[in-house]
Amino acid sequence: MKSLIKLSFLSLLVAVVITSCTKVAGLQMYANGTAPVLSSSTNTIVPKASDSTSVVLTLNWTNPKYATDSSTEKYIIEVDSTNSFTHEVTWTVNGRLNETFTALQLNNVLANFGFAPGKPFNINIRVTSSYGNNNEQYKSNVIVVAMTPYLVPITLSSSVTSALTLQISNATSTAATFSWNGSPYGSNTISYAMQFDTVGGNFANPQVFQYGTSLNSSIVENDLNTAAINAGVYGGLTKNVEFRIVSYKGTGYTTPLVYSNVIKFNLTTYVPVPANLYIVGDATPGGWNNPVPTPSQQFTRINAVSFGLIINLTAGKSYLFLPKNGDWGHKYGGASATGGTLLADGQVPGSNTPAPATTGTYEIVINFQTNSYTVTPYTGSAPSNLYIVGDATPGGWGNPVPTPTQQFTPIDNASYGIILNLTAGKSYLFLPLNGDWGHKFGGATDGTSSVGTLLADGAVPGSNTPAPTTSGVYEIVVNFLANTYTVTPYTGPTLPANIVPNPGTLQTGLWLVGDATPAGWNNTPGALASQHFTQIDNAHFQLKIALASDGGKSYLFLPAAGDWGNKYGGTTDGTQAPGTLLFNGAVPGSNTPPPAAAGNYLIDVNFLNGAYTLTKQ
């Protein structure tokens, strides 16, 4: 029985083996593909911008012979700057054995690789084939194509094509508009700037206007006039000038790419109106020292285009006008002792402006609208000091008035300012001599809504000058050249005299405190006794003191010794340029920085112009 079971099992096993070895008809077999062979229509490409949309490269490759429908085969074209293909740019093609590229496509690739335009660079290309599901990938041979990337030319156009005469009356009007096409280079940010120069200057040291990514611009007459003067077209001259656009890679304006065509036209400039004006020369009391003494040799602004000055001039000598005190960079002057055409910079005679033939006091008026100046004997009555008196003022009608609080602060050669509480419904006068009723100045209006006409002596109304309709702190400015006065609400740092300090503190004045000063931060009246400013007049304070240099030290101005309730200060050391005077919460937590060099300094604090300056002694 056991033998029969073994025989049956053996027969079954043989049957299974025979069945498994039987070949099934119709089973499909897939052979391996082959790597494609890549070729190109050219190995050197030197396109121009005009070829941007033209086909400049055709790639072909052989069929990898996959056992599938060729329309489902996938090909990835890889382009890289090196043979490693670690940061390649790719294109995918399905079913085709070729691909074409325009000049713009390849140009963008080279630009994004960081290649500079105008130089040939090699790019490496290969093709990776696969089934549509990315299986069974084969990489082709690598071919090298040399290409020179190109830049798109820039064409500049202008609204001005002929002569242009700039006028000071049109200073804020548009002088010219410009437009240009973009010059992209790959995905890089391209910035544009306009260069401006005189014809013949060849843009060796051009004036530059930066426009970012904009493709158009406009220039107002004042800006173009300033650029022209800086380029050598002195005020009032006529020269041929030229413009061009330059493109830059990035935003730093350091890597120029494309220069546009050049536009030229004839340009006439005007003498610009400076913010301030000063006189210097041996014909003046201050001589040729620069900076000149102020305010005595600082011109008074008469209106938007004119300045005036009253000064003693010495015959046989000369002078110049300067827009910036202490700076010889620009100058104005003329060829006549009595007036004439105002000349600027290089047009001013080397002998400077001659003084009148007779020594005496003269009024000089400069008009930048007409490019002229006049020098005439002065017969007016501009005072050397000015005071305010009246029941509208804290001092009432008592004469002499309290000084220095009711003594005006000189602003320049012929104008004065004061910051004062005025009481509505009352009146006041201006006096050239404290304690003397012999002469007076005033007006018929309160000077708040419009400029008041300044009257003198008997022309002053018997009712005097009316105070504003609302009581408060006002800034009064009296201009003896323009014969005007203005009264405006004062919005600057509170004048020390108008601050009510805590009980037990010293009031009425200005003190210096801080570890940059000899007394340190000891804020007691005794400690600060030697650090008390001298009040020169209503809004002007000065102190000579030794200051430590920077190094974490600082200081503050206090309106009351022993009281931290109020303070003044600034963000700069005030040595190179006036610092803006700040009040209370606007003062930096780090306080006011001391000068870079330790030493003795004159600190000048002026509430009328809201500034402080430090001068090394």
PDB file of C-alpha atoms in Angstrom, residues 240-405:
ATOM      1  CA  ASN A 240      25.546 122.621 -26.733  1.00  0.00           C
ATOM      2  CA  VAL A 241      24.765 119.738 -24.405  1.00  0.00           C
ATOM      3  CA  GLU A 242      24.241 116.008 -24.878  1.00  0.00           C
ATOM      4  CA  PHE A 243      22.334 113.194 -23.209  1.00  0.00           C
ATOM      5  CA  ARG A 244      22.457 109.415 -23.310  1.00  0.00           C
ATOM      6  CA  ILE A 245      20.954 106.489 -21.406  1.00  0.00           C
ATOM      7  CA  VAL A 246      23.118 103.804 -19.814  1.00  0.00           C
ATOM      8  CA  SER A 247      21.781 100.449 -18.632  1.00  0.00           C
ATOM      9  CA  TYR A 248      23.306  98.655 -15.645  1.00  0.00           C
ATOM     10  CA  LYS A 249      23.163  95.106 -14.387  1.00  0.00           C
ATOM     11  CA  GLY A 250      21.614  95.124 -10.918  1.00  0.00           C
ATOM     12  CA  THR A 251      20.719  98.137  -8.822  1.00  0.00           C
ATOM     13  CA  GLY A 252      24.159  99.393  -7.844  1.00  0.00           C
ATOM     14  CA  TYR A 253      24.874 101.367 -11.031  1.00  0.00           C
ATOM     15  CA  THR A 254      28.374  99.900 -11.147  1.00  0.00           C
ATOM     16  CA  THR A 255      28.287  97.547 -14.143  1.00  0.00           C
ATOM     17  CA  PRO A 256      27.309  99.418 -17.328  1.00  0.00           C
ATOM     18  CA  LEU A 257      25.883  97.319 -20.130  1.00  0.00           C
ATOM     19  CA  VAL A 258      24.465  99.400 -22.996  1.00  0.00           C
ATOM     20  CA  TYR A 259      24.904 103.043 -24.048  1.00  0.00           C
ATOM     21  CA  SER A 260      22.099 104.563 -26.083  1.00  0.00           C
ATOM     22  CA  ASN A 261      22.320 106.983 -28.956  1.00  0.00           C
ATOM     23  CA  VAL A 262      23.281 110.552 -28.003  1.00  0.00           C
ATOM     24  CA  ILE A 263      20.773 113.426 -28.179  1.00  0.00           C
ATOM     25  CA  LYS A 264      22.176 116.945 -28.498  1.00  0.00           C
ATOM     26  CA  PHE A 265      20.634 120.405 -28.318  1.00  0.00           C
ATOM     27  CA  ASN A 266      21.499 123.991 -27.479  1.00  0.00           C
ATOM     28  CA  LEU A 267      20.885 124.953 -23.824  1.00  0.00           C
ATOM     29  CA  THR A 268      20.795 128.367 -22.117  1.00  0.00           C
ATOM     30  CA  THR A 269      20.949 128.376 -18.317  1.00  0.00           C
ATOM     31  CA  TYR A 270      19.970 130.919 -15.686  1.00  0.00           C
ATOM     32  CA  VAL A 271      21.734 131.930 -12.480  1.00  0.00           C
ATOM     33  CA  PRO A 272      19.997 129.857  -9.766  1.00  0.00           C
ATOM     34  CA  VAL A 273      18.551 131.326  -6.601  1.00  0.00           C
ATOM     35  CA  PRO A 274      20.635 130.073  -3.658  1.00  0.00           C
ATOM     36  CA  ALA A 275      19.155 129.359  -0.252  1.00  0.00           C
ATOM     37  CA  ASN A 276      21.446 131.987   1.304  1.00  0.00           C
ATOM     38  CA  LEU A 277      23.899 134.602   0.130  1.00  0.00           C
ATOM     39  CA  TYR A 278      26.996 136.171   1.700  1.00  0.00           C
ATOM     40  CA  ILE A 279      29.515 138.864   0.762  1.00  0.00           C
ATOM     41  CA  VAL A 280      33.290 138.483   1.074  1.00  0.00           C
ATOM     42  CA  GLY A 281      36.220 140.678   0.040  1.00  0.00           C
ATOM     43  CA  ASP A 282      38.688 143.328   1.153  1.00  0.00           C
ATOM     44  CA  ALA A 283      36.084 145.983   0.325  1.00  0.00           C
ATOM     45  CA  THR A 284      33.990 144.616   3.238  1.00  0.00           C
ATOM     46  CA  PRO A 285      34.613 144.852   6.991  1.00  0.00           C
ATOM     47  CA  GLY A 286      35.312 141.110   7.142  1.00  0.00           C
ATOM     48  CA  GLY A 287      37.997 141.146   4.433  1.00  0.00           C
ATOM     49  CA  TRP A 288      38.741 137.967   2.495  1.00  0.00           C
ATOM     50  CA  ASN A 289      38.248 135.723   5.514  1.00  0.00           C
ATOM     51  CA  ASN A 290      35.915 132.877   4.646  1.00  0.00           C
ATOM     52  CA  PRO A 291      33.636 132.077   6.465  1.00  0.00           C
ATOM     53  CA  VAL A 292      32.511 135.699   6.718  1.00  0.00           C
ATOM     54  CA  PRO A 293      31.119 137.288   9.881  1.00  0.00           C
ATOM     55  CA  THR A 294      27.397 136.673  10.291  1.00  0.00           C
ATOM     56  CA  PRO A 295      24.787 138.009  10.420  1.00  0.00           C
ATOM     57  CA  SER A 296      26.401 141.304   9.344  1.00  0.00           C
ATOM     58  CA  GLN A 297      27.621 139.950   5.985  1.00  0.00           C
ATOM     59  CA  GLN A 298      24.716 137.626   5.248  1.00  0.00           C
ATOM     60  CA  PHE A 299      22.234 138.971   2.708  1.00  0.00           C
ATOM     61  CA  THR A 300      18.583 139.469   3.595  1.00  0.00           C
ATOM     62  CA  ARG A 301      16.055 137.774   1.333  1.00  0.00           C
ATOM     63  CA  ILE A 302      13.728 140.366  -0.147  1.00  0.00           C
ATOM     64  CA  ASN A 303      11.486 138.003  -2.103  1.00  0.00           C
ATOM     65  CA  ALA A 304      11.655 134.658  -3.909  1.00  0.00           C
ATOM     66  CA  VAL A 305      14.342 135.830  -6.365  1.00  0.00           C
ATOM     67  CA  SER A 306      16.071 138.791  -4.681  1.00  0.00           C
ATOM     68  CA  PHE A 307      18.512 139.434  -1.839  1.00  0.00           C
ATOM     69  CA  GLY A 308      19.659 142.702  -0.308  1.00  0.00           C
ATOM     70  CA  LEU A 309      22.479 143.886   1.936  1.00  0.00           C
ATOM     71  CA  ILE A 310      23.404 147.146   3.647  1.00  0.00           C
ATOM     72  CA  ILE A 311      27.153 147.381   4.186  1.00  0.00           C
ATOM     73  CA  ASN A 312      30.117 149.718   4.299  1.00  0.00           C
ATOM     74  CA  LEU A 313      32.322 149.313   1.200  1.00  0.00           C
ATOM     75  CA  THR A 314      35.897 150.582   0.868  1.00  0.00           C
ATOM     76  CA  ALA A 315      36.805 152.286  -2.407  1.00  0.00           C
ATOM     77  CA  GLY A 316      39.559 150.783  -4.542  1.00  0.00           C
ATOM     78  CA  LYS A 317      38.946 147.249  -3.277  1.00  0.00           C
ATOM     79  CA  SER A 318      36.695 144.377  -4.376  1.00  0.00           C
ATOM     80  CA  TYR A 319      34.310 141.642  -3.271  1.00  0.00           C
ATOM     81  CA  LEU A 320      32.343 138.547  -4.279  1.00  0.00           C
ATOM     82  CA  PHE A 321      28.996 136.975  -3.408  1.00  0.00           C
ATOM     83  CA  LEU A 322      28.984 133.414  -2.032  1.00  0.00           C
ATOM     84  CA  PRO A 323      25.983 131.055  -1.844  1.00  0.00           C
ATOM     85  CA  LYS A 324      27.612 129.073   0.977  1.00  0.00           C
ATOM     86  CA  ASN A 325      29.554 130.649   3.803  1.00  0.00           C
ATOM     87  CA  GLY A 326      33.023 129.158   4.168  1.00  0.00           C
ATOM     88  CA  ASP A 327      32.985 127.575   0.707  1.00  0.00           C
ATOM     89  CA  TRP A 328      34.773 128.887  -2.409  1.00  0.00           C
ATOM     90  CA  GLY A 329      33.123 126.297  -4.671  1.00  0.00           C
ATOM     91  CA  HIS A 330      30.661 128.750  -6.248  1.00  0.00           C
ATOM     92  CA  LYS A 331      30.636 132.515  -6.499  1.00  0.00           C
ATOM     93  CA  TYR A 332      28.770 135.428  -8.082  1.00  0.00           C
ATOM     94  CA  GLY A 333      29.911 138.887  -9.053  1.00  0.00           C
ATOM     95  CA  GLY A 334      30.078 141.487 -11.804  1.00  0.00           C
ATOM     96  CA  ALA A 335      32.311 143.832 -13.745  1.00  0.00           C
ATOM     97  CA  SER A 336      30.759 147.161 -12.661  1.00  0.00           C
ATOM     98  CA  ALA A 337      31.041 149.114  -9.404  1.00  0.00           C
ATOM     99  CA  THR A 338      27.463 150.353  -9.656  1.00  0.00           C
ATOM    100  CA  GLY A 339      25.716 147.224 -10.876  1.00  0.00           C
ATOM    101  CA  GLY A 340      24.978 145.321 -14.039  1.00  0.00           C
ATOM    102  CA  THR A 341      24.803 141.743 -15.237  1.00  0.00           C
ATOM    103  CA  LEU A 342      25.212 139.151 -12.510  1.00  0.00           C
ATOM    104  CA  LEU A 343      27.890 136.634 -13.448  1.00  0.00           C
ATOM    105  CA  ALA A 344      28.479 133.227 -11.939  1.00  0.00           C
ATOM    106  CA  ASP A 345      31.487 131.033 -11.225  1.00  0.00           C
ATOM    107  CA  GLY A 346      34.039 131.084 -14.056  1.00  0.00           C
ATOM    108  CA  GLN A 347      32.415 134.143 -15.659  1.00  0.00           C
ATOM    109  CA  VAL A 348      33.196 136.358 -12.664  1.00  0.00           C
ATOM    110  CA  PRO A 349      36.201 138.602 -13.456  1.00  0.00           C
ATOM    111  CA  GLY A 350      39.473 137.517 -11.923  1.00  0.00           C
ATOM    112  CA  SER A 351      39.695 140.975 -10.394  1.00  0.00           C
ATOM    113  CA  ASN A 352      36.339 140.315  -8.672  1.00  0.00           C
ATOM    114  CA  THR A 353      33.560 142.893  -8.332  1.00  0.00           C
ATOM    115  CA  PRO A 354      34.939 146.432  -7.904  1.00  0.00           C
ATOM    116  CA  ALA A 355      33.781 148.565  -4.975  1.00  0.00           C
ATOM    117  CA  PRO A 356      32.315 152.041  -5.659  1.00  0.00           C
ATOM    118  CA  ALA A 357      34.714 154.939  -6.189  1.00  0.00           C
ATOM    119  CA  THR A 358      33.745 156.487  -2.854  1.00  0.00           C
ATOM    120  CA  THR A 359      33.931 154.718   0.495  1.00  0.00           C
ATOM    121  CA  GLY A 360      30.575 154.639   2.264  1.00  0.00           C
ATOM    122  CA  THR A 361      27.453 152.684   3.164  1.00  0.00           C
ATOM    123  CA  TYR A 362      25.733 151.021   0.228  1.00  0.00           C
ATOM    124  CA  GLU A 363      22.700 148.912  -0.482  1.00  0.00           C
ATOM    125  CA  ILE A 364      23.410 145.954  -2.728  1.00  0.00           C
ATOM    126  CA  VAL A 365      20.416 144.223  -4.304  1.00  0.00           C
ATOM    127  CA  ILE A 366      20.800 141.024  -6.317  1.00  0.00           C
ATOM    128  CA  ASN A 367      17.979 139.815  -8.556  1.00  0.00           C
ATOM    129  CA  PHE A 368      18.353 136.265  -9.804  1.00  0.00           C
ATOM    130  CA  GLN A 369      15.288 136.581 -12.030  1.00  0.00           C
ATOM    131  CA  THR A 370      16.896 139.301 -14.141  1.00  0.00           C
ATOM    132  CA  ASN A 371      20.504 138.174 -13.529  1.00  0.00           C
ATOM    133  CA  SER A 372      21.382 141.645 -12.300  1.00  0.00           C
ATOM    134  CA  TYR A 373      22.773 143.488  -9.291  1.00  0.00           C
ATOM    135  CA  THR A 374      22.664 147.119  -8.176  1.00  0.00           C
ATOM    136  CA  VAL A 375      24.953 149.027  -5.801  1.00  0.00           C
ATOM    137  CA  THR A 376      23.515 152.353  -4.559  1.00  0.00           C
ATOM    138  CA  PRO A 377      24.319 154.688  -1.646  1.00  0.00           C
ATOM    139  CA  TYR A 378      22.135 153.740   1.299  1.00  0.00           C
ATOM    140  CA  THR A 379      19.872 156.500   2.641  1.00  0.00           C
ATOM    141  CA  GLY A 380      17.484 154.395   4.699  1.00  0.00           C
ATOM    142  CA  SER A 381      17.208 153.881   8.444  1.00  0.00           C
ATOM    143  CA  ALA A 382      17.985 150.225   9.139  1.00  0.00           C
ATOM    144  CA  PRO A 383      18.899 150.027  12.842  1.00  0.00           C
ATOM    145  CA  SER A 384      21.781 148.127  14.374  1.00  0.00           C
ATOM    146  CA  ASN A 385      19.437 146.753  17.091  1.00  0.00           C
ATOM    147  CA  LEU A 386      15.709 146.355  17.541  1.00  0.00           C
ATOM    148  CA  TYR A 387      13.439 146.086  20.571  1.00  0.00           C
ATOM    149  CA  ILE A 388       9.704 145.553  21.127  1.00  0.00           C
ATOM    150  CA  VAL A 389       7.540 147.562  23.530  1.00  0.00           C
ATOM    151  CA  GLY A 390       3.806 147.675  24.242  1.00  0.00           C
ATOM    152  CA  ASP A 391       1.003 146.372  26.437  1.00  0.00           C
ATOM    153  CA  ALA A 392       0.710 143.355  24.137  1.00  0.00           C
ATOM    154  CA  THR A 393       4.161 142.270  25.398  1.00  0.00           C
ATOM    155  CA  PRO A 394       5.186 140.903  28.816  1.00  0.00           C
ATOM    156  CA  GLY A 395       7.120 144.122  29.536  1.00  0.00           C
ATOM    157  CA  GLY A 396       4.210 146.464  28.830  1.00  0.00           C
ATOM    158  CA  TRP A 397       4.876 150.075  27.860  1.00  0.00           C
ATOM    159  CA  GLY A 398       7.830 150.419  30.216  1.00  0.00           C
ATOM    160  CA  ASN A 399      10.787 151.886  28.296  1.00  0.00           C
ATOM    161  CA  PRO A 400      13.560 150.753  28.471  1.00  0.00           C
ATOM    162  CA  VAL A 401      12.160 147.274  27.831  1.00  0.00           C
ATOM    163  CA  PRO A 402      13.451 144.169  29.629  1.00  0.00           C
ATOM    164  CA  THR A 403      16.512 142.755  27.901  1.00  0.00           C
ATOM    165  CA  PRO A 404      17.524 140.428  26.495  1.00  0.00           C
ATOM    166  CA  THR A 405      14.012 138.917  26.361  1.00  0.00           C
TER     167      THR A 405
END
